[in-house]
XYZ file of C-alpha atoms in Angstrom:
364
model
C 5.264 72.899 -78.093
C 3.294 69.486 -79.460
C 5.558 66.815 -79.085
C 5.979 63.513 -81.062
C 5.874 60.016 -78.911
C 8.392 57.344 -79.825
C 12.203 57.236 -79.470
C 15.445 56.963 -81.593
C 15.902 53.793 -82.688
C 18.472 51.309 -80.933
C 21.952 50.925 -81.614
C 22.806 47.190 -82.797
C 25.943 45.267 -81.318
C 28.131 44.620 -84.502
C 30.766 41.290 -84.538
C 33.843 44.196 -83.904
C 32.085 44.664 -80.539
C 32.284 40.954 -79.392
C 36.016 40.601 -80.831
C 37.155 43.781 -78.697
C 35.279 42.273 -75.743
C 36.747 38.691 -76.149
C 40.280 40.316 -76.745
C 39.746 42.451 -73.494
C 38.693 39.108 -71.989
C 42.045 37.536 -73.025
C 43.890 40.262 -71.799
C 42.686 40.224 -68.803
C 42.826 36.583 -68.097
C 46.584 36.488 -69.398
C 47.374 39.043 -66.903
C 45.847 37.700 -64.049
C 47.006 34.053 -65.106
C 50.843 35.679 -65.248
C 50.627 37.184 -61.833
C 49.468 34.154 -59.922
C 51.809 31.855 -62.105
C 54.124 34.210 -62.192
C 54.300 34.469 -57.797
C 53.949 30.822 -57.585
C 56.509 29.411 -59.584
C 58.813 32.455 -58.831
C 59.184 33.413 -62.728
C 59.634 37.263 -62.097
C 59.589 38.344 -65.736
C 56.270 36.544 -66.228
C 54.996 38.500 -62.981
C 56.288 41.802 -64.629
C 54.257 40.859 -67.730
C 51.500 39.917 -65.877
C 51.669 43.864 -64.519
C 52.650 45.608 -67.705
C 50.400 43.765 -70.369
C 47.052 45.854 -69.189
C 48.896 48.675 -69.684
C 50.105 48.399 -73.188
C 46.858 47.052 -73.864
C 45.097 50.052 -72.681
C 47.840 52.231 -74.730
C 47.356 50.388 -78.246
C 43.158 50.420 -77.641
C 43.282 54.402 -76.999
C 45.507 55.068 -80.012
C 43.483 52.292 -82.094
C 40.585 54.572 -81.034
C 42.113 57.827 -81.996
C 40.178 58.012 -86.108
C 37.050 57.183 -84.422
C 37.150 59.774 -81.923
C 38.653 62.388 -84.166
C 35.544 61.342 -86.806
C 33.222 61.984 -84.016
C 34.474 65.160 -82.816
C 34.416 66.362 -86.484
C 30.290 66.239 -86.698
C 28.301 68.861 -84.498
C 26.216 67.762 -81.853
C 22.584 68.474 -82.113
C 20.996 71.146 -79.803
C 17.863 70.948 -78.414
C 15.676 72.027 -75.579
C 14.882 69.826 -72.542
C 12.531 69.932 -69.737
C 13.840 69.635 -66.440
C 11.663 66.436 -64.518
C 13.826 65.866 -61.305
C 17.218 66.629 -59.828
C 18.908 64.912 -57.537
C 22.409 65.797 -55.987
C 24.275 62.441 -55.546
C 27.704 63.695 -54.066
C 30.430 65.544 -54.499
C 33.583 67.012 -51.931
C 34.535 70.016 -54.066
C 32.687 73.390 -55.451
C 30.939 70.855 -58.065
C 28.289 68.239 -57.450
C 27.501 65.560 -59.147
C 23.419 66.025 -60.162
C 21.211 63.338 -61.601
C 18.816 64.490 -63.823
C 15.681 63.182 -65.522
C 14.737 65.374 -68.492
C 12.158 65.722 -71.190
C 14.649 66.363 -74.530
C 12.673 67.670 -77.397
C 14.782 67.888 -80.474
C 13.746 70.083 -83.335
C 13.540 67.334 -86.403
C 12.505 64.506 -84.262
C 10.576 62.863 -81.328
C 11.038 63.813 -77.992
C 12.261 61.394 -75.148
C 13.144 61.057 -71.865
C 16.791 60.441 -70.696
C 18.614 60.217 -67.223
C 21.955 61.579 -67.168
C 24.579 62.528 -64.254
C 26.686 65.855 -64.801
C 28.519 68.016 -62.418
C 27.373 71.448 -61.563
C 29.064 74.242 -59.452
C 27.556 75.031 -56.367
C 26.710 78.771 -57.015
C 25.280 77.389 -60.395
C 22.673 74.730 -58.729
C 19.969 77.036 -57.572
C 19.737 77.806 -61.240
C 18.128 74.134 -62.136
C 15.003 73.233 -61.095
C 12.281 71.011 -61.935
C 9.846 72.151 -64.714
C 12.934 74.477 -65.815
C 14.396 74.379 -69.288
C 17.413 73.909 -70.446
C 19.605 73.653 -73.531
C 21.231 70.588 -73.968
C 23.556 68.759 -76.622
C 23.870 65.087 -77.876
C 25.418 63.125 -80.482
C 22.795 62.280 -83.284
C 23.968 58.359 -83.236
C 23.906 58.356 -79.337
C 21.010 60.699 -78.391
C 21.273 59.126 -74.267
C 25.072 60.802 -73.921
C 22.933 63.943 -73.183
C 24.853 67.196 -71.738
C 23.607 70.204 -70.587
C 25.112 73.380 -71.916
C 25.791 75.957 -69.596
C 26.433 79.122 -70.973
C 24.205 78.421 -74.451
C 24.198 80.933 -77.358
C 21.885 83.944 -77.136
C 19.520 82.543 -79.575
C 18.975 79.523 -77.370
C 18.903 81.368 -74.530
C 16.191 83.240 -75.853
C 14.095 80.316 -77.097
C 14.794 78.226 -73.610
C 13.208 81.627 -71.659
C 10.168 81.479 -74.057
C 9.275 77.664 -74.286
C 6.910 75.714 -72.903
C 7.429 72.172 -72.853
C 5.135 69.218 -71.474
C 6.640 66.029 -70.065
C 7.129 62.548 -71.498
C 5.725 59.134 -70.028
C 8.600 56.899 -68.798
C 7.769 54.123 -72.135
C 9.621 57.202 -73.884
C 12.942 57.043 -72.005
C 16.221 56.012 -73.755
C 19.322 54.570 -72.950
C 22.370 53.186 -74.026
C 21.380 49.638 -75.573
C 22.193 46.755 -73.039
C 25.265 44.490 -74.555
C 23.217 41.412 -74.197
C 24.678 37.765 -73.616
C 26.786 37.623 -76.074
C 29.241 40.606 -75.284
C 29.277 38.713 -71.975
C 29.971 35.202 -73.100
C 32.678 36.844 -75.485
C 34.415 38.313 -72.595
C 33.993 35.398 -69.954
C 35.392 33.147 -73.038
C 38.665 35.525 -73.771
C 39.170 35.817 -70.005
C 39.359 31.830 -69.348
C 41.161 31.022 -72.862
C 43.783 33.462 -71.828
C 44.502 32.512 -68.075
C 44.042 28.565 -69.511
C 46.988 29.660 -72.065
C 49.297 30.592 -69.135
C 48.385 28.118 -67.073
C 48.866 25.728 -70.035
C 52.576 26.934 -71.261
C 53.918 26.958 -67.588
C 52.204 23.610 -66.354
C 55.462 21.926 -66.050
C 57.227 24.396 -63.635
C 53.366 24.630 -61.901
C 52.592 20.435 -61.727
C 55.995 18.994 -61.253
C 58.301 21.314 -59.011
C 59.746 18.800 -56.300
C 58.353 19.774 -52.997
C 59.646 16.759 -51.288
C 62.779 18.074 -49.677
C 60.846 21.311 -47.848
C 59.997 20.765 -44.202
C 56.539 20.347 -43.125
C 57.004 23.907 -41.927
C 57.586 25.595 -45.204
C 54.650 24.765 -47.069
C 51.431 26.534 -45.904
C 48.443 24.282 -46.596
C 45.116 25.117 -47.838
C 42.325 26.389 -45.339
C 38.758 25.656 -46.419
C 35.565 25.708 -44.511
C 31.918 25.782 -45.518
C 31.867 29.733 -46.288
C 35.010 30.165 -47.803
C 38.201 28.369 -49.109
C 41.559 30.286 -48.394
C 44.516 29.220 -50.432
C 48.191 30.496 -48.924
C 51.785 29.959 -50.318
C 55.098 32.128 -50.209
C 54.016 34.053 -52.978
C 50.362 34.979 -53.036
C 47.034 34.180 -51.365
C 43.773 34.004 -52.387
C 40.370 33.922 -50.388
C 37.153 32.742 -52.492
C 33.557 33.335 -50.856
C 30.831 30.709 -50.970
C 27.673 31.302 -53.200
C 25.722 34.155 -51.930
C 28.065 35.757 -50.027
C 29.885 39.129 -51.001
C 33.212 40.785 -49.750
C 31.169 43.962 -49.579
C 29.462 42.346 -46.330
C 30.134 44.060 -43.053
C 33.592 42.647 -41.576
C 34.028 39.868 -44.429
C 37.269 41.376 -45.771
C 38.725 41.833 -42.518
C 38.011 38.292 -41.556
C 39.638 36.528 -44.838
C 43.133 38.715 -44.705
C 43.575 38.315 -40.966
C 44.421 34.475 -40.945
C 46.769 35.118 -44.061
C 50.023 35.540 -42.314
C 49.656 32.815 -39.565
C 51.189 34.525 -36.908
C 54.291 35.525 -38.450
C 55.784 39.198 -38.825
C 52.922 40.906 -41.137
C 54.079 40.298 -44.904
C 54.046 43.396 -47.416
C 52.052 42.538 -50.640
C 52.690 44.392 -54.251
C 48.917 43.969 -54.878
C 45.422 43.228 -53.310
C 42.807 42.588 -55.425
C 39.189 42.543 -54.492
C 35.963 41.177 -56.142
C 32.552 40.343 -55.355
C 33.603 36.714 -53.713
C 37.595 36.955 -54.488
C 40.860 37.991 -52.544
C 43.596 37.851 -54.384
C 47.124 39.077 -52.232
C 50.330 38.822 -54.152
C 53.058 39.062 -51.696
C 56.332 41.044 -52.457
C 59.367 38.729 -53.142
C 61.701 38.926 -50.270
C 64.522 41.089 -50.592
C 63.633 43.298 -53.445
C 62.847 46.959 -51.758
C 59.548 47.691 -53.869
C 57.439 49.549 -51.877
C 54.587 47.314 -50.382
C 51.317 47.035 -48.838
C 50.294 45.712 -45.462
C 47.135 43.737 -46.031
C 45.759 44.086 -42.749
C 45.851 47.788 -42.633
C 43.829 48.855 -45.389
C 40.515 50.664 -44.891
C 38.172 47.964 -45.498
C 35.133 49.829 -43.677
C 35.040 52.208 -46.584
C 35.386 49.814 -49.300
C 31.506 49.346 -49.832
C 31.211 53.071 -49.614
C 33.373 53.304 -52.761
C 32.187 50.721 -54.344
C 28.661 52.233 -54.167
C 29.781 55.548 -55.129
C 31.262 54.179 -58.004
C 28.447 52.689 -59.026
C 26.138 55.287 -58.893
C 28.247 58.715 -59.514
C 30.416 57.545 -62.560
C 27.731 57.442 -65.753
C 27.259 53.697 -65.513
C 23.666 53.093 -65.373
C 23.778 49.156 -64.730
C 27.448 48.517 -63.780
C 27.807 44.379 -63.934
C 31.135 43.841 -62.569
C 33.625 45.679 -60.047
C 36.993 45.408 -59.330
C 39.019 46.986 -56.166
C 43.088 47.394 -56.563
C 45.200 48.636 -54.215
C 49.135 49.138 -54.743
C 51.829 51.441 -54.137
C 53.202 51.167 -57.672
C 53.448 55.034 -57.476
C 54.859 55.722 -54.270
C 51.971 56.672 -51.980
C 49.345 53.349 -51.573
C 45.855 53.612 -53.982
C 42.888 52.265 -54.246
C 41.512 52.157 -57.311
C 37.415 51.240 -57.800
C 36.427 50.183 -61.320
C 33.040 49.100 -62.658
C 31.901 48.131 -65.767
C 28.493 48.438 -67.646
C 26.963 49.247 -70.792
C 28.423 52.773 -71.044
C 32.078 51.310 -70.826
C 34.090 51.237 -67.790
C 34.674 53.621 -64.822
C 36.623 54.411 -61.725
C 37.718 56.407 -59.078
C 40.652 56.458 -57.062
C 41.451 57.066 -53.048
C 44.175 57.315 -50.603
C 45.133 55.431 -47.828
C 42.313 56.544 -45.732
C 39.593 55.986 -48.451
C 38.920 59.487 -49.327
C 38.235 60.244 -53.003
C 41.159 61.879 -54.756
C 39.937 61.468 -58.585
C 37.396 60.442 -60.288
C 37.197 58.979 -64.245
C 33.591 58.817 -65.374
C 32.247 56.384 -68.043
C 33.221 57.808 -71.538
């Protein structure tokens, strides 16, 4: 079969995409601001609003996207033959294994191109896939990088795959999701900063004009800083910020950051523990609430780097730009959620108290 060279045209970002990223950043900023400010000033409704707002936004975002998903589902995907260039099993804890495929896709009515995908394959069926093998694939007409291997094609396509001979395409013909560019990142960051600033400005009187003179010296816990990190502890929260060139994924960094937070007192329970590249945030449970808490010093920190790496490489996000770990017991049992964000969107996985992965949500 003779292959045409070239690749499908790129998809351009629209102002609507920038508006969505700005709104998403604003919701994140308002939520984080509400959690921190609500915890510092003891405003329970504000603190709860910081927890509820992302959930409400997620539901609204999902409902608003339903018409688009219905329209996309109504359009039949394109079917084509593809040549398996390489395949690598990258992990799996059940009968299905995540496999990274490098494919040359050959549409009947367009140029051939190369693409890299992640797809789960049953262990029993894995021997059916081998380099230089021919498979049948589906993909949306406007997003050729979202290729999925058809495990049970129609007899017609199965016969075509059995008799076809395809040639490899050069790496220059690779197709991937278009990068979002600097404008999208700037919009997200601007929304986050403005959202957090709005909360701080609204409650600045409570934050900066509280009467702390009546408190005994032992009641206020000072900030402790060093050349490598800055730790701030209050009665409601604690934050640890690392210096440039450091990461909480470095060996032992999290354990060192969490150890001094209680300053020798009985271990305080936390509502949430949030870990980012260089920022650790702990929101302590208010006294006498009876809410299920998390012991910040009893978490499986040694598993966190591996969980982040698995989320980066096995959930369909090709170039993850940010990651975040959230630990809580809002559902009763301790849950460790790792979210990564990249050009394909946001993907996440959830682990139990021992750091074992129990659920994966690939990028969509």
